[in-house]
Coordinates of C-alpha atoms in Angstrom, one line a residue:
X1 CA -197.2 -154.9 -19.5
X2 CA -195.7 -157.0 -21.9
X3 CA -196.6 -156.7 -25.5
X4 CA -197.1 -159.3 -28.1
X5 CA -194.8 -159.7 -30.9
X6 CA -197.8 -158.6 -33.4
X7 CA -197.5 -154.9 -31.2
X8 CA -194.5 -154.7 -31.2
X9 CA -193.6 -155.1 -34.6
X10 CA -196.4 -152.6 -35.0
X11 CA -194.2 -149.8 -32.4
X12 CA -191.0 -150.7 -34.7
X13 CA -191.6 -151.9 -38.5
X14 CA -194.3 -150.2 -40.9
X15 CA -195.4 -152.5 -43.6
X16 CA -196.5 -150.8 -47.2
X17 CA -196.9 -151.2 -50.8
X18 CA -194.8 -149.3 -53.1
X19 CA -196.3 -146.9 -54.9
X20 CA -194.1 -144.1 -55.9
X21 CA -191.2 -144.7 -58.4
X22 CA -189.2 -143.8 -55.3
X23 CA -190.8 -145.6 -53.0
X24 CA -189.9 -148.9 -55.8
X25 CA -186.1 -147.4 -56.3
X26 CA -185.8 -148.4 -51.8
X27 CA -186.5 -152.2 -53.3
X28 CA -184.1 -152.2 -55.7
X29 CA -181.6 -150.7 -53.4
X30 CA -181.9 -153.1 -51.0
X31 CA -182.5 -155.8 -53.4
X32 CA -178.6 -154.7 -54.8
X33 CA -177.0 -154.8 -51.5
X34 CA -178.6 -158.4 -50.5
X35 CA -178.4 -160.1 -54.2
X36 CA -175.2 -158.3 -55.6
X37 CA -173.4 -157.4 -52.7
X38 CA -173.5 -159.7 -49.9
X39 CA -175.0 -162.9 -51.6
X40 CA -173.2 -162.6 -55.0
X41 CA -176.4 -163.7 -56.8
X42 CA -176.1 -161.2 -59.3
X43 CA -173.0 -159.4 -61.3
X44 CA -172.4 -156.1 -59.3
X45 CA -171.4 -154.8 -62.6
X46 CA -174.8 -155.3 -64.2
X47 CA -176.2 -152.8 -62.4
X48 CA -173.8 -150.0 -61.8
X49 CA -176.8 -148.1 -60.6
X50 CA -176.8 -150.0 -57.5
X51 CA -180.1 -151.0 -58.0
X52 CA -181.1 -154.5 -58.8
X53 CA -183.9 -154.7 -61.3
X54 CA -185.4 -156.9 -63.7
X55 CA -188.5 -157.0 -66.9
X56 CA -191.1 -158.2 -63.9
X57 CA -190.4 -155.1 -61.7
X58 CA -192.9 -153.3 -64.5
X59 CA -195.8 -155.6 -63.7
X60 CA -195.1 -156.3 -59.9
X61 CA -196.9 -155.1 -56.8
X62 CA -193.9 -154.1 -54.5
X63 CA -193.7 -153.6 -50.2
X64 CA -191.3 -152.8 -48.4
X65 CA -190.6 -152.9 -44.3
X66 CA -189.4 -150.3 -43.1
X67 CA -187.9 -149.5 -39.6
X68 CA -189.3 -146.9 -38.0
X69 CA -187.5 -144.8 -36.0
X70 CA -184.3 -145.1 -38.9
X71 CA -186.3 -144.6 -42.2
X72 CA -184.3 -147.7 -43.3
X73 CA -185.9 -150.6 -45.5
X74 CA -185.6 -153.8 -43.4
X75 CA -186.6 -156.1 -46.2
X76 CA -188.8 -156.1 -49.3
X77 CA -190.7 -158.3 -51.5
X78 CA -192.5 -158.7 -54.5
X79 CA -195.7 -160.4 -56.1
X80 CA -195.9 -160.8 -59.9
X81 CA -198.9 -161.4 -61.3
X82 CA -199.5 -163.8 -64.3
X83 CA -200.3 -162.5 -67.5
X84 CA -203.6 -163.6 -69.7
X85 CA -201.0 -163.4 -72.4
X86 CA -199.7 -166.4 -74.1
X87 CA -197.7 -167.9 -71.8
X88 CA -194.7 -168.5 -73.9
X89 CA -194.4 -164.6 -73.9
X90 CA -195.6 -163.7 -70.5
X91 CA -194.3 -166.1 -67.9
X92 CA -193.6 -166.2 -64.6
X93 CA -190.2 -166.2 -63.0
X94 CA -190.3 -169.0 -61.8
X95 CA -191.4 -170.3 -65.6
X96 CA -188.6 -168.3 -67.2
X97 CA -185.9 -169.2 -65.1
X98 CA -187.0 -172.9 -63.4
X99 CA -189.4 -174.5 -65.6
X100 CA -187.0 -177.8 -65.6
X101 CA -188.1 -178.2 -61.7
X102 CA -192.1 -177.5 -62.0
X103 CA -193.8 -180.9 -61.8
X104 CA -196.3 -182.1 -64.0
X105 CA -199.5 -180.8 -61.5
X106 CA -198.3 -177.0 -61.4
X107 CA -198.0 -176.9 -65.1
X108 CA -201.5 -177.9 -65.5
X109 CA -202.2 -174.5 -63.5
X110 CA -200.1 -172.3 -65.3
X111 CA -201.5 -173.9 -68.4
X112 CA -205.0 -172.9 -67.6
X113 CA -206.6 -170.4 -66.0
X114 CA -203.8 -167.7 -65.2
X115 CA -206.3 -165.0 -63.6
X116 CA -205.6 -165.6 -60.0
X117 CA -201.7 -166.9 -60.4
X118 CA -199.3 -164.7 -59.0
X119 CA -195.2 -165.7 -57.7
X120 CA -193.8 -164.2 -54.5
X121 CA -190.2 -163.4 -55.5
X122 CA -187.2 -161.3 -54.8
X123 CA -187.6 -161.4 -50.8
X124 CA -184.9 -159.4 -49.7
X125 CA -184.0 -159.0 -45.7
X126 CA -181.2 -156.6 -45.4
X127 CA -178.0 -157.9 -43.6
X128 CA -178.3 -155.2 -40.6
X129 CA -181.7 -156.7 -39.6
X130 CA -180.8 -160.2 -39.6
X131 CA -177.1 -160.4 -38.1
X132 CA -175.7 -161.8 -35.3
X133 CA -174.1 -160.8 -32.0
X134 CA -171.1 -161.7 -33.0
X135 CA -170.7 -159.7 -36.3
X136 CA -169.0 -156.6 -36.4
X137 CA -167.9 -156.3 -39.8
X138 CA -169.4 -152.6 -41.4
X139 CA -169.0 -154.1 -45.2
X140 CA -172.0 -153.2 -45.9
X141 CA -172.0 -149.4 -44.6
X142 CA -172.5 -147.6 -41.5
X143 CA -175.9 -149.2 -40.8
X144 CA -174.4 -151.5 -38.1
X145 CA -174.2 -148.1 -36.0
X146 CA -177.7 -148.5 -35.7
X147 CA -178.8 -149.4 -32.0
X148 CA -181.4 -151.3 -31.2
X149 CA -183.6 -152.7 -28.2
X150 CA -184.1 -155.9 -27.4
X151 CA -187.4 -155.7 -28.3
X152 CA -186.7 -154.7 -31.8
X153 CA -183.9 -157.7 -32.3
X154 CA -186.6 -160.4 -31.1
X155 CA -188.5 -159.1 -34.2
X156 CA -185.4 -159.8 -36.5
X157 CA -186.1 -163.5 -37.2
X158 CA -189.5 -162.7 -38.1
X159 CA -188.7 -160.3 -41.0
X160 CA -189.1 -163.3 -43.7
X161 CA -192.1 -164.3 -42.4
X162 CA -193.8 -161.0 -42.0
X163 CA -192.9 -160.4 -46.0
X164 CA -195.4 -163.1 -46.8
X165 CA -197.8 -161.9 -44.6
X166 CA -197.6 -159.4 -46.2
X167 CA -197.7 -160.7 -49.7
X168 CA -200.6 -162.7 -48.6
X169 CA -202.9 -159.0 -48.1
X170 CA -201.7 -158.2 -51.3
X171 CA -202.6 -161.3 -53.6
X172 CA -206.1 -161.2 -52.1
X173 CA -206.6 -157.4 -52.3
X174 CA -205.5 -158.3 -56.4
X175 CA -207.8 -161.5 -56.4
X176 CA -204.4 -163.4 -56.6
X177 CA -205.4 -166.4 -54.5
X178 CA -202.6 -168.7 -55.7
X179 CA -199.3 -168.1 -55.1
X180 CA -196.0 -169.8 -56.1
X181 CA -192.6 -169.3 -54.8
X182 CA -188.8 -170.9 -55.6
X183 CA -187.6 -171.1 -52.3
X184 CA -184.5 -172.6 -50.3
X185 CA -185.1 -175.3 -48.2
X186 CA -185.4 -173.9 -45.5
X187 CA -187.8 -171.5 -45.8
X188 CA -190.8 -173.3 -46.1
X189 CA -189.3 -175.5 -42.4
X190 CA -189.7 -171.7 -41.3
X191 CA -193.1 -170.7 -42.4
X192 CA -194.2 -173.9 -41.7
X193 CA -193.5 -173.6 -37.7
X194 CA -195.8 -170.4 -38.1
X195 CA -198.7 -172.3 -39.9
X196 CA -198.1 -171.1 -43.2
X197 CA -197.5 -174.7 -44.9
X198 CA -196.4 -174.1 -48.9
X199 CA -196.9 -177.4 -50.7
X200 CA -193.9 -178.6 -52.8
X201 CA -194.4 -178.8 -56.7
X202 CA -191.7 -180.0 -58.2
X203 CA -188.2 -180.9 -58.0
X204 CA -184.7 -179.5 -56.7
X205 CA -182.9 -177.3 -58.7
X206 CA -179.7 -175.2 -58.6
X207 CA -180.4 -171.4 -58.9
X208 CA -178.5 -169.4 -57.1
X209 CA -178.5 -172.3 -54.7
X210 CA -180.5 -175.5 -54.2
X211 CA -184.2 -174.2 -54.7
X212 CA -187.6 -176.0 -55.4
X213 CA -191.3 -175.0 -56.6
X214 CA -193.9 -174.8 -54.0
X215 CA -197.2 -173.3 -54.3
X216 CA -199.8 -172.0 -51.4
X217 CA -203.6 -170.7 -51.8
X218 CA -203.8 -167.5 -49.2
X219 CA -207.3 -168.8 -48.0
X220 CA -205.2 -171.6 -46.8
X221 CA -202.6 -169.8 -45.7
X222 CA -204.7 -168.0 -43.3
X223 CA -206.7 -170.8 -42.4
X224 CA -203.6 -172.7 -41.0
X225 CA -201.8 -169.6 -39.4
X226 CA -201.0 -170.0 -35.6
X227 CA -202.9 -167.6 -33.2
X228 CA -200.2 -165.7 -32.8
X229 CA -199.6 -165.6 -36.3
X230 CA -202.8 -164.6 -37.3
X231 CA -202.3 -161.5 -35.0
X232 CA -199.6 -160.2 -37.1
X233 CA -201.1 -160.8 -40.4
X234 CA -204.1 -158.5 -38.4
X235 CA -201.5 -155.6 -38.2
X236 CA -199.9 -156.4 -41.4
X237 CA -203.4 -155.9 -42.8
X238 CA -204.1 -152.5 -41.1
X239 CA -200.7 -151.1 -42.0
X240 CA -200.7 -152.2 -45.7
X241 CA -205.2 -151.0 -46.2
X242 CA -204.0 -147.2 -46.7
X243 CA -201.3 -147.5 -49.2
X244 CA -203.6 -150.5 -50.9
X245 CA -206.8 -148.2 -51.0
X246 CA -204.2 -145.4 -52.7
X247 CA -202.9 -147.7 -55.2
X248 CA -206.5 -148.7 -56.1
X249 CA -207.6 -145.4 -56.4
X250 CA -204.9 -144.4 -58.5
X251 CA -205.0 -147.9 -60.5

């Protein structure tokens, strides 16, 4: 019997929040090796560490993928919640870094009411789940050793999308039902085949590549999800509910 992509990225990827200050350090690790390393976002030599990591880390709710059968973080992601503090000392990072770019209609938000504003940032798909055939190189380690099923690599293109998913339990476990995001063009064209449709609030901006505002409400975002979609964000759900009910418990 054939399974559906929702089971099997259930049989190969574990989706959790993290809790531990070691489960957070596998964030920053990958975070490093996709921002610093391969991407060049960041100065390697600002973090000699290897661990990329900055002020909204503290404050953020943090999840990682993580492959199964290898222990290895697939991708990771973050949500920052906005502060009740004054907003000129607790923004966003999208407000610190992009605020030329936010349009006149999602100031008005983060002007008001912060209590249920939140950013999805810092998405971070390491290279060894999302390469080609056709690359061989082993710059970034021995991870391209890894062997895997067909099964597993039709899950590969998905890792992006499953992140927001994913963030999307998370804001609405925290009562964050608005949720911004800088993103590259081409991300929301992706989400947006899958049902999850970000609305664009502002203008084009360069950081670290052409980027732009956009903004999405998780009821929404579930409302317009594709059936197949939906399915996934089921099992996204069920994975992420015991590592949520531990963080509220220890919250």
């Amino acid at each position: 019997m054939t399974l559906s992509l929702a089971e099997n990225f259930n049989e190969y990827f574990r989706v959790s929040l993290a809790i531990t200050e070691e489960e957070k350090l596998k964030a920053y690790k990958t975070r490093y090796r996709v921002y610093c390393e391969e991407f060049e976002y960041e100065e390697k030599e600002s973090f000699t560490s290897e661990m990329e990591k900055d002020d909204f880390d503290d404050i953020s709710y943090h999840c990682l993928i993580t492959h199964r059968s290898s222990g290895y973080t697939a991708a990771c992601v973050r949500l920052v919640p906005a502060s009740k503090a004054d907003r000129k000392t607790a923004q966003l990072p999208l407000e610190k870094y992009c605020s030329k770019a936010i349009g006149e209609e999602a100031m008005r938000l983060l002007q008001g009411d912060r209590t249920g504003l939140c950013e999805v940032s810092r998405l971070a798909v390491d290279a060894t789940f999302r390469r080609r055939e056709s690359e061989k190189s082993a710059r970034y380690g021995n991870l391209y050793a890894l062997q895997f099923g067909e099964e597993e690599k039709r899950l590969f293109p998905i890792m992006a999308v499953s992140a927001f998913l994913a963030i999307g339990v998370i804001a609405m476990n925290f009562e964050r039902n608005t949720v911004f995001a800088m993103m590259e063009p081409f991300l929301p064209r992706l989400l947006k085949r899958s049902g999850l449709v970000f609305d664009r609030v502002g203008d084009d901006m360069d950081y670290h590549g052409v980027r732009a505002p956009y903004i999405i409400t998780t009821s929404s975002g579930y409302a317009g999800m594709k059936p197949e979609l939906k399915e996934l964000y089921d099992v996204v759900y069920q994975q992420l509910l015991p590592s949520l009910e531990k963080y509220n418990k220890v919250a």
